Tab-separated table of C-alpha atoms in Angstrom:
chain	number	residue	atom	x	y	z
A	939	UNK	CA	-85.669	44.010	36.600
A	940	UNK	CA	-82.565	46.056	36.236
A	941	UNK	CA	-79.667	46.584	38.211
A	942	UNK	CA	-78.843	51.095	38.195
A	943	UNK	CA	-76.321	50.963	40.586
A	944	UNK	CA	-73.637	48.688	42.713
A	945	UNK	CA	-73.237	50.368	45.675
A	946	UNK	CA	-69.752	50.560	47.300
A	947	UNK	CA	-70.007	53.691	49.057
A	948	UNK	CA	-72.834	53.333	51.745
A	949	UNK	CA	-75.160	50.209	53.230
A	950	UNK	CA	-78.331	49.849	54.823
A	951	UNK	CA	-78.991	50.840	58.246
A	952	UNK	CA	-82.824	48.715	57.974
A	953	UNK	CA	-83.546	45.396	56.424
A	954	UNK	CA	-84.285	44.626	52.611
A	955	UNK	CA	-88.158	43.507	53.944
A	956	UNK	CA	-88.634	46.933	55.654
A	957	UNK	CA	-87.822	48.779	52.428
A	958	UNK	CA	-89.855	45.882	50.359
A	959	UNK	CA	-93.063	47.007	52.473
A	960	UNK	CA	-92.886	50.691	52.174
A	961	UNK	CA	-93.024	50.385	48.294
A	962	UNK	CA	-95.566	47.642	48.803
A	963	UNK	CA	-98.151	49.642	50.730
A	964	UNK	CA	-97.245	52.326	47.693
A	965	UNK	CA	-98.222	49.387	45.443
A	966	UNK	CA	-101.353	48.637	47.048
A	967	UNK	CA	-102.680	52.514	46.694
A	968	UNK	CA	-101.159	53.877	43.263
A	969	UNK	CA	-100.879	52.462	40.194
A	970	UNK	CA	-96.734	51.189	39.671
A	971	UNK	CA	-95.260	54.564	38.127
A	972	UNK	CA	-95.769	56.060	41.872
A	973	UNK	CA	-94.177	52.711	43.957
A	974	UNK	CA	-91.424	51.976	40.860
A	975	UNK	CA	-90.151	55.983	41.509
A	976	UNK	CA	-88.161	53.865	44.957
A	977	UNK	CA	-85.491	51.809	43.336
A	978	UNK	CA	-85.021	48.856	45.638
A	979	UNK	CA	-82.296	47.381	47.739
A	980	UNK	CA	-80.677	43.704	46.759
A	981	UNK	CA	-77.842	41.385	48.394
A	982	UNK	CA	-75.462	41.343	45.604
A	983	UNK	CA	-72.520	39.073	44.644
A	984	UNK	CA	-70.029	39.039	47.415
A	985	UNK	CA	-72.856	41.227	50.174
A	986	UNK	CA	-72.255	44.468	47.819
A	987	UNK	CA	-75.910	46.328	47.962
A	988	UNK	CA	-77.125	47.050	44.973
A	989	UNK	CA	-80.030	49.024	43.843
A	990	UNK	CA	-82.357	47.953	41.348
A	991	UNK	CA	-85.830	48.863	39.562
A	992	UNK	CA	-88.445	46.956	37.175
A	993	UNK	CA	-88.556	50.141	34.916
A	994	UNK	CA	-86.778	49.405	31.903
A	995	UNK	CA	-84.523	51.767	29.996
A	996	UNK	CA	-80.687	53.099	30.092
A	997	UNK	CA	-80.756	54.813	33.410
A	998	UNK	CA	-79.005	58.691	33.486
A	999	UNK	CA	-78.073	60.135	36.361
A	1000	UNK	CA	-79.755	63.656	37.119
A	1001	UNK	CA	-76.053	65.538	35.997
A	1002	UNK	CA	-76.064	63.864	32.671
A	1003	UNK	CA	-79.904	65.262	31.387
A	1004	UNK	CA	-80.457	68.235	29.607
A	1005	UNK	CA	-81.944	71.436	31.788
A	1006	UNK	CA	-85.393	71.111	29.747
A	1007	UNK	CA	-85.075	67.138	30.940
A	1008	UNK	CA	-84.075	68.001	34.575
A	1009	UNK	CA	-87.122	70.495	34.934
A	1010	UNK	CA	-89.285	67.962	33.837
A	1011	UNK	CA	-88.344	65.263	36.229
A	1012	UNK	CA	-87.912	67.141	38.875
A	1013	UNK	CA	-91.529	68.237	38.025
A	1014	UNK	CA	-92.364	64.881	37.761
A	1015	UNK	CA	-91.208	63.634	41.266
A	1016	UNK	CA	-92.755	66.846	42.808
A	1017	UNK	CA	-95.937	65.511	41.583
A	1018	UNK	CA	-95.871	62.066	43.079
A	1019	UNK	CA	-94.435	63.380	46.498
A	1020	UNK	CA	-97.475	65.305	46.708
A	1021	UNK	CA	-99.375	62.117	45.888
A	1022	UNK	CA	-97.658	60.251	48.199
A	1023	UNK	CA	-98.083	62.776	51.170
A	1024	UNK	CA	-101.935	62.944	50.510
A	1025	UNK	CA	-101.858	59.536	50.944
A	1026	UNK	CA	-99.843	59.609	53.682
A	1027	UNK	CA	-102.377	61.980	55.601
A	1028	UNK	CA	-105.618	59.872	54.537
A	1029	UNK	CA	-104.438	56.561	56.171
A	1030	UNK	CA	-103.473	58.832	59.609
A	1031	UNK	CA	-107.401	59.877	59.007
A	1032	UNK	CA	-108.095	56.576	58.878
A	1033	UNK	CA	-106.687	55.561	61.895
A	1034	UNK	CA	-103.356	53.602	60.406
A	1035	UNK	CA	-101.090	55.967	61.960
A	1036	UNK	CA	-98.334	53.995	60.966
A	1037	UNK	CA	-98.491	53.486	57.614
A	1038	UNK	CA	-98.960	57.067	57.477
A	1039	UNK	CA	-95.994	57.717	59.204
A	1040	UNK	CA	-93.803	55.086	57.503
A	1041	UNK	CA	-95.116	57.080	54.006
A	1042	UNK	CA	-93.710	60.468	55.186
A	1043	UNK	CA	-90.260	58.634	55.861
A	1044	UNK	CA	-90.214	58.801	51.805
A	1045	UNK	CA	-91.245	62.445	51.352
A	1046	UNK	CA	-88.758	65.223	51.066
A	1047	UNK	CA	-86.857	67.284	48.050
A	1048	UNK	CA	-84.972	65.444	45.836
A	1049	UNK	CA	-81.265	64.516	46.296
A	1050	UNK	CA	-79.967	64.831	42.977
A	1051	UNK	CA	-77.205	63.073	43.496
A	1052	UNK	CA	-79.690	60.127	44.014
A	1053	UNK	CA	-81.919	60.775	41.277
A	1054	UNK	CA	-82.221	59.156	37.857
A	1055	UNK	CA	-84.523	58.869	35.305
A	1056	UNK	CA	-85.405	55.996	33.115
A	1057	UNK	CA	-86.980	56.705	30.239
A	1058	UNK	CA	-88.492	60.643	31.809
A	1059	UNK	CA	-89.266	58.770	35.120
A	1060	UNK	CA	-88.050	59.257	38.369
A	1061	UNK	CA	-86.411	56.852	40.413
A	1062	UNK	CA	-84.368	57.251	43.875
A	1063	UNK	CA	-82.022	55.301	45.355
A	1064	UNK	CA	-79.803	55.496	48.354
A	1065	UNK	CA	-83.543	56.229	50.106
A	1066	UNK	CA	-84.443	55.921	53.344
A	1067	UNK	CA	-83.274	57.079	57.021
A	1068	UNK	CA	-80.890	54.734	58.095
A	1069	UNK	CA	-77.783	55.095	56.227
A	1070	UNK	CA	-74.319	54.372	57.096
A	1071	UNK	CA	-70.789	54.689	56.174
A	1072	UNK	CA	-69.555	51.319	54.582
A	1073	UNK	CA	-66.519	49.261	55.444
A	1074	UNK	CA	-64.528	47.400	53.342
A	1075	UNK	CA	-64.449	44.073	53.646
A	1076	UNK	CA	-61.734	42.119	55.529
A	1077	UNK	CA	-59.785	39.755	52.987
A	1078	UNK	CA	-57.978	37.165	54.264
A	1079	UNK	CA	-55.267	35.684	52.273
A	1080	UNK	CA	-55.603	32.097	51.508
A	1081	UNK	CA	-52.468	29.962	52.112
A	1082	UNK	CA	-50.519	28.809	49.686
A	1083	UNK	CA	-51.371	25.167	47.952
A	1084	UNK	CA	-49.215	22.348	49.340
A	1085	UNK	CA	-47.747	20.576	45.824
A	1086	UNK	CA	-46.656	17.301	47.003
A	1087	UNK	CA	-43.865	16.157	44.808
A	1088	UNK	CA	-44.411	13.301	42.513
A	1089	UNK	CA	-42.887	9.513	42.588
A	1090	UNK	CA	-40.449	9.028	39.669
A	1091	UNK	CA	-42.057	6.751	36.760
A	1092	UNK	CA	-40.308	3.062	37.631
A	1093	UNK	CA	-37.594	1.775	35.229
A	1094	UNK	CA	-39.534	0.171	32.164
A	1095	UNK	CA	-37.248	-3.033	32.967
A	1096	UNK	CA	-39.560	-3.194	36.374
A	1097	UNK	CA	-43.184	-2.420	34.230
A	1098	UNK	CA	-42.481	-5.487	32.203
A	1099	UNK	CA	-42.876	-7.690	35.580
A	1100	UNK	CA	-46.113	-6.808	36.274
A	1101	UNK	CA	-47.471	-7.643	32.540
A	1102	UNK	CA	-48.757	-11.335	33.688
A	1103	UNK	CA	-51.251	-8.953	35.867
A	1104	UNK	CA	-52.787	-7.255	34.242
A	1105	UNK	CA	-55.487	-9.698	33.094
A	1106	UNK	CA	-56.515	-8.604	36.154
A	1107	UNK	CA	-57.895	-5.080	36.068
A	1108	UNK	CA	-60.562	-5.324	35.010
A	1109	UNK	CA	-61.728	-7.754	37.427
A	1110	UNK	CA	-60.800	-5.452	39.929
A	1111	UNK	CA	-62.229	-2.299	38.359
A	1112	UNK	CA	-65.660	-4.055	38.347
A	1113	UNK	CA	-65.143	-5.149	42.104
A	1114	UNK	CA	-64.647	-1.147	42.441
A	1115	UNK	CA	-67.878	-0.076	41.368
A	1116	UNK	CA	-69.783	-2.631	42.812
A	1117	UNK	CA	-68.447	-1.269	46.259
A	1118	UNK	CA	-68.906	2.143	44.939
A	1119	UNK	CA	-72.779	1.584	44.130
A	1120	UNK	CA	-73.279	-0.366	47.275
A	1121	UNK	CA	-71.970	2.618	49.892
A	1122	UNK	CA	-73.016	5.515	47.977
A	1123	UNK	CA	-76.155	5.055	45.523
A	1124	UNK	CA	-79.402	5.747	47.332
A	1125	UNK	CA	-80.930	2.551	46.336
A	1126	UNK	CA	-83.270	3.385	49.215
A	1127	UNK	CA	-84.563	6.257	47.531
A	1128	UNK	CA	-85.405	4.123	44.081
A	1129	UNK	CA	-86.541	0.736	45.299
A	1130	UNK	CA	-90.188	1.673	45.873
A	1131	UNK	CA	-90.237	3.613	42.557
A	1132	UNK	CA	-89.165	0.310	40.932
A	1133	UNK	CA	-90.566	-2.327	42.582
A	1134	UNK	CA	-94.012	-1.041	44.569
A	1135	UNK	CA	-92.268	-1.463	48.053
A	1136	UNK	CA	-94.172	1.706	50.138
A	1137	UNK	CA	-93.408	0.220	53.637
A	1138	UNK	CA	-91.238	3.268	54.196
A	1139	UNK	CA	-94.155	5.800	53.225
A	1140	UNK	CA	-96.103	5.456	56.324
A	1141	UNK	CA	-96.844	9.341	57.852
A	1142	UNK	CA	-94.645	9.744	61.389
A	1143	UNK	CA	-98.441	10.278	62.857
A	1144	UNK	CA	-99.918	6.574	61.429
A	1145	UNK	CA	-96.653	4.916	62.662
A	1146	UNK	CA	-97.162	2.068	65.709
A	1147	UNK	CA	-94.660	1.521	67.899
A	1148	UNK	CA	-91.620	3.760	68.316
A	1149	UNK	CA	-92.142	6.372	65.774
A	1150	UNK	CA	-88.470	7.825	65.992
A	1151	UNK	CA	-86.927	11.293	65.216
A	1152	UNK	CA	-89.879	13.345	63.436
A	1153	UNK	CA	-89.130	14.597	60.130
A	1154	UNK	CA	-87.857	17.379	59.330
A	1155	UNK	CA	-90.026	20.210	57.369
A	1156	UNK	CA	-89.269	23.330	55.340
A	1157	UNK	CA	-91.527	25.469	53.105
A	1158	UNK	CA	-90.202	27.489	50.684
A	1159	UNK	CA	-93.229	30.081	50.057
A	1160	UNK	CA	-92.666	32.220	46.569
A	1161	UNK	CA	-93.337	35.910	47.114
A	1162	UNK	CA	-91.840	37.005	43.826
A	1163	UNK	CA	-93.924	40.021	41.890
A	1164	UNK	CA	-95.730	37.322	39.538
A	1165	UNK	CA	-97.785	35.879	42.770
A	1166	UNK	CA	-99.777	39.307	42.844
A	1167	UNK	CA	-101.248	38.324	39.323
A	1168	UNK	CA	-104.670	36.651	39.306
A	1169	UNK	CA	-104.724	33.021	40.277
A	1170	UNK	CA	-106.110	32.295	36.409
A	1171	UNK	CA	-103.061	34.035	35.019
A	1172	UNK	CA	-101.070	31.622	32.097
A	1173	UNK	CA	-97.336	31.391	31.455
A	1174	UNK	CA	-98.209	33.678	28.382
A	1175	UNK	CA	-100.279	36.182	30.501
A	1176	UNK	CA	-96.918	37.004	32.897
A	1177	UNK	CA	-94.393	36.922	29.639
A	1178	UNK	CA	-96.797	39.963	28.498
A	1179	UNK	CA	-97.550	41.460	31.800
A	1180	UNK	CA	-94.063	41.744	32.645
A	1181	UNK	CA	-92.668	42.658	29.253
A	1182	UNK	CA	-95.481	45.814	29.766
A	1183	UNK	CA	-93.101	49.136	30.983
A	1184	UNK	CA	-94.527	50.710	33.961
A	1185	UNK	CA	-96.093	53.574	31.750
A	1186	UNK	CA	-98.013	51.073	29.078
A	1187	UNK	CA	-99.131	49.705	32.203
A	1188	UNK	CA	-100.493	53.104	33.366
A	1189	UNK	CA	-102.162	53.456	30.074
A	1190	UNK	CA	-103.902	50.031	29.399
A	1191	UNK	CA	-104.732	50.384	33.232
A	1192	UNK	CA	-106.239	54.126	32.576
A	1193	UNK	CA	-107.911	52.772	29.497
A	1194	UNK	CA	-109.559	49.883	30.431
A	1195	UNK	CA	-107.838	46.895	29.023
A	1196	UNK	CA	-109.550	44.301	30.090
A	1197	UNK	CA	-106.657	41.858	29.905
A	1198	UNK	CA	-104.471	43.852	32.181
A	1199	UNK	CA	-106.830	44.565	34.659
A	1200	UNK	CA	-108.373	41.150	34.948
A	1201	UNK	CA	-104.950	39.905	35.570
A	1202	UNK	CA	-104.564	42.755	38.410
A	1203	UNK	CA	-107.821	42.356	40.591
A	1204	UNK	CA	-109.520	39.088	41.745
A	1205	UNK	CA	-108.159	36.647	43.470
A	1206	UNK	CA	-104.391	36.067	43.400
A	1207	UNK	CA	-102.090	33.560	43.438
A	1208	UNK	CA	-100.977	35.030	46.273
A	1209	UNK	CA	-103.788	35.025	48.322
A	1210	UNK	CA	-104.135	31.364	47.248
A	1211	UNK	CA	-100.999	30.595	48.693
A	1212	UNK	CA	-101.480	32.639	51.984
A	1213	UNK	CA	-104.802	30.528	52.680
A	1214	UNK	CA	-103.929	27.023	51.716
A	1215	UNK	CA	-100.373	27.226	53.753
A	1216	UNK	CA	-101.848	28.393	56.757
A	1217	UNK	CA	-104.754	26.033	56.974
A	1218	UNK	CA	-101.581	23.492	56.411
A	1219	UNK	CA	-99.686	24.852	59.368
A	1220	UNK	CA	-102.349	23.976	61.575
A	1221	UNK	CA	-103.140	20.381	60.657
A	1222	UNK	CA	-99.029	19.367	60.968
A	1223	UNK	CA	-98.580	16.591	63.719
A	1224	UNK	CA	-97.360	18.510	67.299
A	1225	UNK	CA	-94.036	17.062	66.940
A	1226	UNK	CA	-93.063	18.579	63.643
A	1227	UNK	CA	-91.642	22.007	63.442
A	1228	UNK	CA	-91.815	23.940	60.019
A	1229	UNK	CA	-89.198	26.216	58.753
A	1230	UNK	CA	-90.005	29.205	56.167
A	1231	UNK	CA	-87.833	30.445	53.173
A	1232	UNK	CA	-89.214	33.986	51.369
A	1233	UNK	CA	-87.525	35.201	48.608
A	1234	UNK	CA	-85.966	39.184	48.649
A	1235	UNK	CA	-85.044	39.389	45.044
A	1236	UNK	CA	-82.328	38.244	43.665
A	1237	UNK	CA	-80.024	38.467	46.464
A	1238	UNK	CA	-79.676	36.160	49.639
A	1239	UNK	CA	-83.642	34.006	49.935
A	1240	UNK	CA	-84.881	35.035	53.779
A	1241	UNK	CA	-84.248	32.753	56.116
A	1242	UNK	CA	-87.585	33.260	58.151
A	1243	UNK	CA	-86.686	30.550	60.549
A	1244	UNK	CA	-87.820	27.389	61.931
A	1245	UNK	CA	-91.337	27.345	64.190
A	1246	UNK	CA	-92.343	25.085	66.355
A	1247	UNK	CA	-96.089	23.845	67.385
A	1248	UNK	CA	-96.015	26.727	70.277
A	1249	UNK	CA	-95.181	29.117	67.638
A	1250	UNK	CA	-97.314	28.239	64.861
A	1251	UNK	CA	-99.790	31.271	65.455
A	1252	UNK	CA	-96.981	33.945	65.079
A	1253	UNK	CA	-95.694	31.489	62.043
A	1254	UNK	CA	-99.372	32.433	60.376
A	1255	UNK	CA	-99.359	35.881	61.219
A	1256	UNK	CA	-96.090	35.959	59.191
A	1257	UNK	CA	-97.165	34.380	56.312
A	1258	UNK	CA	-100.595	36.271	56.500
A	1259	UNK	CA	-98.205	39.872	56.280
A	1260	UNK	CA	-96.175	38.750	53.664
A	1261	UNK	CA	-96.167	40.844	49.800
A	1262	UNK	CA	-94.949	39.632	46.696
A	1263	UNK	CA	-92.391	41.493	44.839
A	1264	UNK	CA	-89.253	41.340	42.756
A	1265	UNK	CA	-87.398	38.326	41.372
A	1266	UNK	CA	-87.777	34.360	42.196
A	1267	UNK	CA	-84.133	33.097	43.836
A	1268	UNK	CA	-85.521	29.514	43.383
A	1269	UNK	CA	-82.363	27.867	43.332
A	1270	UNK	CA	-80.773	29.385	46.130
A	1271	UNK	CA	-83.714	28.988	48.023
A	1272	UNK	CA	-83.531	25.162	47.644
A	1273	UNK	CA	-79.606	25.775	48.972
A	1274	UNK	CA	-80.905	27.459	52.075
A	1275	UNK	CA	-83.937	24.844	52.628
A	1276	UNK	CA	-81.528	21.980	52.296
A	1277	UNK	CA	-79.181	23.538	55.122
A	1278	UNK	CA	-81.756	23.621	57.439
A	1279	UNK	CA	-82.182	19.860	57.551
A	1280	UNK	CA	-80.260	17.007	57.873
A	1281	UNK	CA	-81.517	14.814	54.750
A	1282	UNK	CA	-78.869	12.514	55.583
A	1283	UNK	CA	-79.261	10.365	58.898
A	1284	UNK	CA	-82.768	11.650	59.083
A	1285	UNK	CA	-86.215	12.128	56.662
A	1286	UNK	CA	-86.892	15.395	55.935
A	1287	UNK	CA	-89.075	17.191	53.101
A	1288	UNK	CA	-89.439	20.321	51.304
A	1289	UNK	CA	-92.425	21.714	49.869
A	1290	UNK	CA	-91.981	24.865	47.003
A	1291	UNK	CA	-95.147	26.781	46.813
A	1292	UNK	CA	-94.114	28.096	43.457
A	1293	UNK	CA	-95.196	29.896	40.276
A	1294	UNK	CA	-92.798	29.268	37.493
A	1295	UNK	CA	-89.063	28.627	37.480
A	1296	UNK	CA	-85.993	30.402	38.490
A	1297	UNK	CA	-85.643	34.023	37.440
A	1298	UNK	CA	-82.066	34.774	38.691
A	1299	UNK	CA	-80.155	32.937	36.568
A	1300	UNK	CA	-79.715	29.730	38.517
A	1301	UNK	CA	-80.096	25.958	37.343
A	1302	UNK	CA	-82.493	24.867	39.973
A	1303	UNK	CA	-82.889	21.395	38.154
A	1304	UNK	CA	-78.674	21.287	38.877
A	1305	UNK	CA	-79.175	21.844	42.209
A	1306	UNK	CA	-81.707	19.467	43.040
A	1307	UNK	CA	-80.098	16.923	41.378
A	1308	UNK	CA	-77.065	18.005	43.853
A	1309	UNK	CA	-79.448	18.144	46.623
A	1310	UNK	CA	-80.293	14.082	46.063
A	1311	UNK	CA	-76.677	13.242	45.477
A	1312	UNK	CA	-75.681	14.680	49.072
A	1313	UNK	CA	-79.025	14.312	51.098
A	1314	UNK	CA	-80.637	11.079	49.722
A	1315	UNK	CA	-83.444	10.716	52.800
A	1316	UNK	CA	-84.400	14.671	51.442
A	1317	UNK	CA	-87.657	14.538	49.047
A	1318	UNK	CA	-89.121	18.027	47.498
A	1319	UNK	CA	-92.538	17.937	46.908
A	1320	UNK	CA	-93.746	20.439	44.242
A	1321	UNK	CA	-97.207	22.651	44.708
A	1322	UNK	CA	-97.263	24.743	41.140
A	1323	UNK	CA	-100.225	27.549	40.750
A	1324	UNK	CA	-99.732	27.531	37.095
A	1325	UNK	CA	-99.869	23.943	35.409
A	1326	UNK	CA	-96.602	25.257	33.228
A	1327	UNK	CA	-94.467	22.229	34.967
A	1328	UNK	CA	-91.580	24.631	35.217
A	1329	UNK	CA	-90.012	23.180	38.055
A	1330	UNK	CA	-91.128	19.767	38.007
A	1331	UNK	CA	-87.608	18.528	37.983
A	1332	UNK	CA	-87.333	20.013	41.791
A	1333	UNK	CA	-89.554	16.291	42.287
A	1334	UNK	CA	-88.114	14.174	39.716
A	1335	UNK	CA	-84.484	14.702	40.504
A	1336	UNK	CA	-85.444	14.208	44.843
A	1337	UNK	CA	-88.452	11.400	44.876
A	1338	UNK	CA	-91.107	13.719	45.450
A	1339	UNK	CA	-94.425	14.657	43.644
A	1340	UNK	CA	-95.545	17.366	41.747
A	1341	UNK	CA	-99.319	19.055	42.309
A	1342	UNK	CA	-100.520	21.473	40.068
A	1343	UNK	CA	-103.485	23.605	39.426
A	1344	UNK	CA	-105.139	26.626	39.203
A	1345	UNK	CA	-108.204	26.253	41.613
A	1346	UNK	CA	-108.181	27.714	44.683
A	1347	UNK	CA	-110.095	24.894	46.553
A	1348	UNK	CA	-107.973	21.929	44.654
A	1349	UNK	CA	-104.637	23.572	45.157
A	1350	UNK	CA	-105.688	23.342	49.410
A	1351	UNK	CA	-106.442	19.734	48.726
A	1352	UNK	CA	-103.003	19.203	46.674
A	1353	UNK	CA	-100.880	20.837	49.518
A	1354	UNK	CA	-102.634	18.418	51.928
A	1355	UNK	CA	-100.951	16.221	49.786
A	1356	UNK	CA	-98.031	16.814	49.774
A	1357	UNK	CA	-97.320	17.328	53.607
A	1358	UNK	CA	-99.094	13.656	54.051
A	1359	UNK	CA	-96.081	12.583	55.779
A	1360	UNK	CA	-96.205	15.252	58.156
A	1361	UNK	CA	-100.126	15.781	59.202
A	1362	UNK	CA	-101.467	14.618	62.805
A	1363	UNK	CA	-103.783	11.202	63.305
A	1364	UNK	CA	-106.534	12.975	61.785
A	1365	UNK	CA	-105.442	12.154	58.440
A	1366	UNK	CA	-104.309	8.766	59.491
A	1367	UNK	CA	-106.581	5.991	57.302
């Protein structure tokens, strides 16, 4: 992914997920040249929109070509607006009025002014209806630093009296620690590693007695553009996948490669992850609600927010509607999980349904270890679909366990797993 433009001038009237599924349902119906002609909106640094695209290539504005190069992109984008409005007419045949309907929302003449091309292809940004005039941001000042004036240095006539003392300090600096370790060191968090001591592992369902606050729950569910690969895929299948341009994908897909298009059809890792979460969702005890963090790029993770038992059939329905696109915010994702829970005065867990590591230049190893430091009664639990271990340290740094695998049926029985503090009785022994 590139970035083509920062854009100061305008901002979305829609949301980044309502753009994401227009070029999604391209996605599903054309090969990527057609869906990668819609650059797409991202949350960058400081909530400036920018507008990116997986095409690679210097990108030109429309002014800067040559006439001969102009011609043939405009020709070029004539052709897949045509595509795109036949398709737009067969799924109103079809009866899916509105996917026909959101399609024709994309077709029109070109704005020039909004056109680029990367490498002789098309790509639009600033698309869409719902467009409006940016503000700029209020700034307010920050006050002044308060320097509070230091004590003069004593006479060295008065240091001298204190020399018979100083024997001393390192008694006391040990004393220091030792209080240190004892208020702030989760030793609660290492004792059963160390010593075998599980009593504290008993699911809030199996517990007798007063069972306490439930914990708290949060599933961060990867939708980055790697979960539409086959469920089979390797670390070295992606790195070549992805380092394909959108038009030696066309090719190898036109000709037949059999590595290309056995990683594109089949069963995918996201289709894995749809399944196994939702049969999840439903086997949670009552009292345990579940929030849901999606990725959007590199920008801000979604929020999707936090569902209780009476709204665990619209959570599903979510999750079932979800596509997977762009980059993998996995760090800030594990920011916003961890600030929906407490972690601190009460248990709580995370699970990351993931594929691989980080791809937005974020240390998510750093931040779980930051994570544990602040919210010690936190644990992540891991669920990888690709046995690389890329994020194993999301576990190691909070308590938690890593699953990994790339069967469909095992990777169910791994997330059951890892949510075995959170299931009903059924799953009590």
């Amino acid at each position: 992914m590139q970035r083509i433009l920062r854009d100061t001038q305008v901002m979305l009237g829609g949301t980044f997920e309502s753009y994401q599924a227009k070029v999604a349902l391209i996605h599903r119906h054309f090969p990527p040249s057609i869906g990668s002609m819609f650059a797409l909106p991202r949350n960058g640094q400081g909530d400036t929109l920018e507008w990116w695209t997986e095409l690679p290539g210097q990108p030109l504005v429309f002014d800067a070509l040559t006439k001969d190069e102009q011609s043939l992109l405009l020709e070029r984008y004539e052709q897949r607006q045509q595509s795109l409005g036949r398709l737009a007419d067969e799924l109103v045949r079809r009866g899916d009025s509105d996917a026909g309907e959101s399609l024709r929302t994309l077709i029109g003449p070109a704005e020039k002014q909004h056109l680029y091309s990367l490498n002789g292809e098309p790509v639009v940004i600033r698309w869409g209806a719902d467009m409006v005039k940016a503000t700029a941001p209020i700034v307010t000042p920050k006050p002044a630093p308060v320097v509070t004036p230091v004590a003069p240095v004593a006479a060295a006539s008065r240091r001298r009296s204190f020399k018979p003392l100083l024997w001393l300090l390192p008694l006391l600096l040990l004393f220091a620690l030792g209080w240190l370790l004892y208020l702030f060191w989760p030793l609660d968090r290492y004792w059963p590693r160390w010593f075998g001591n599980d009593s504290g592992a008993v699911p809030y369902a199996c517990r007798e007695g007063e069972q306490g606050l439930p914990p708290e729950f949060v599933l961060i569910f990867d939708t980055s553009g790697s979960m539409n690969l086959n469920i089979a895929a390797t670390q070295e299948d992606e790195e070549w996948y992805f380092g394909l341009s959108g038009f030696h994908q066309m090719m190898l897909r036109n000709t037949g490669n059999e590595r290309l298009l056995s990683l594109e059809s089949g069963t995918s890792r996201l289709e894995v992850a749809k399944d196994s979460v939702s049969h999840i969702i439903n086997q949670l005890h009552p009292d345990i609600d579940t929030g849901l963090i999606t990725y959007a790029g590199c920008g801000s993770p979604v929020k999707q927010g936090i569902f209780s038992f009476d709204q665990r059939e619209q959570l599903i329905a979510g999750i079932q509607s979800l596509h997977a696109y762009d980059g993998t915010p996995l760090a800030e994702s594990l920011v916003a999980a961890a600030g929906l829970v407490d972690g601190r005065e009460r248990d709580a867990t995370i699970i990351a349904f993931v594929d691989g590591t980080d791809g937005c230049g974020q240390d998510q190893c750093h931040i779980a270890a930051e994570i544990a430091q602040n919210q010690p009664r936190l644990t992540i639990n891991v669920v990888d679909v690709t046995k690389d271990g890329l994020s194993n340290c999301l576990a190691e740094q909070t308590g938690g366990q890593v699953f990994s695998s790339q069967d469909a049926i095992e990777i169910s029985s791994m997330l059951e797993k890892a949510s075995a503090q959170l299931l009903n009785a059924n799953y009590c022994e």
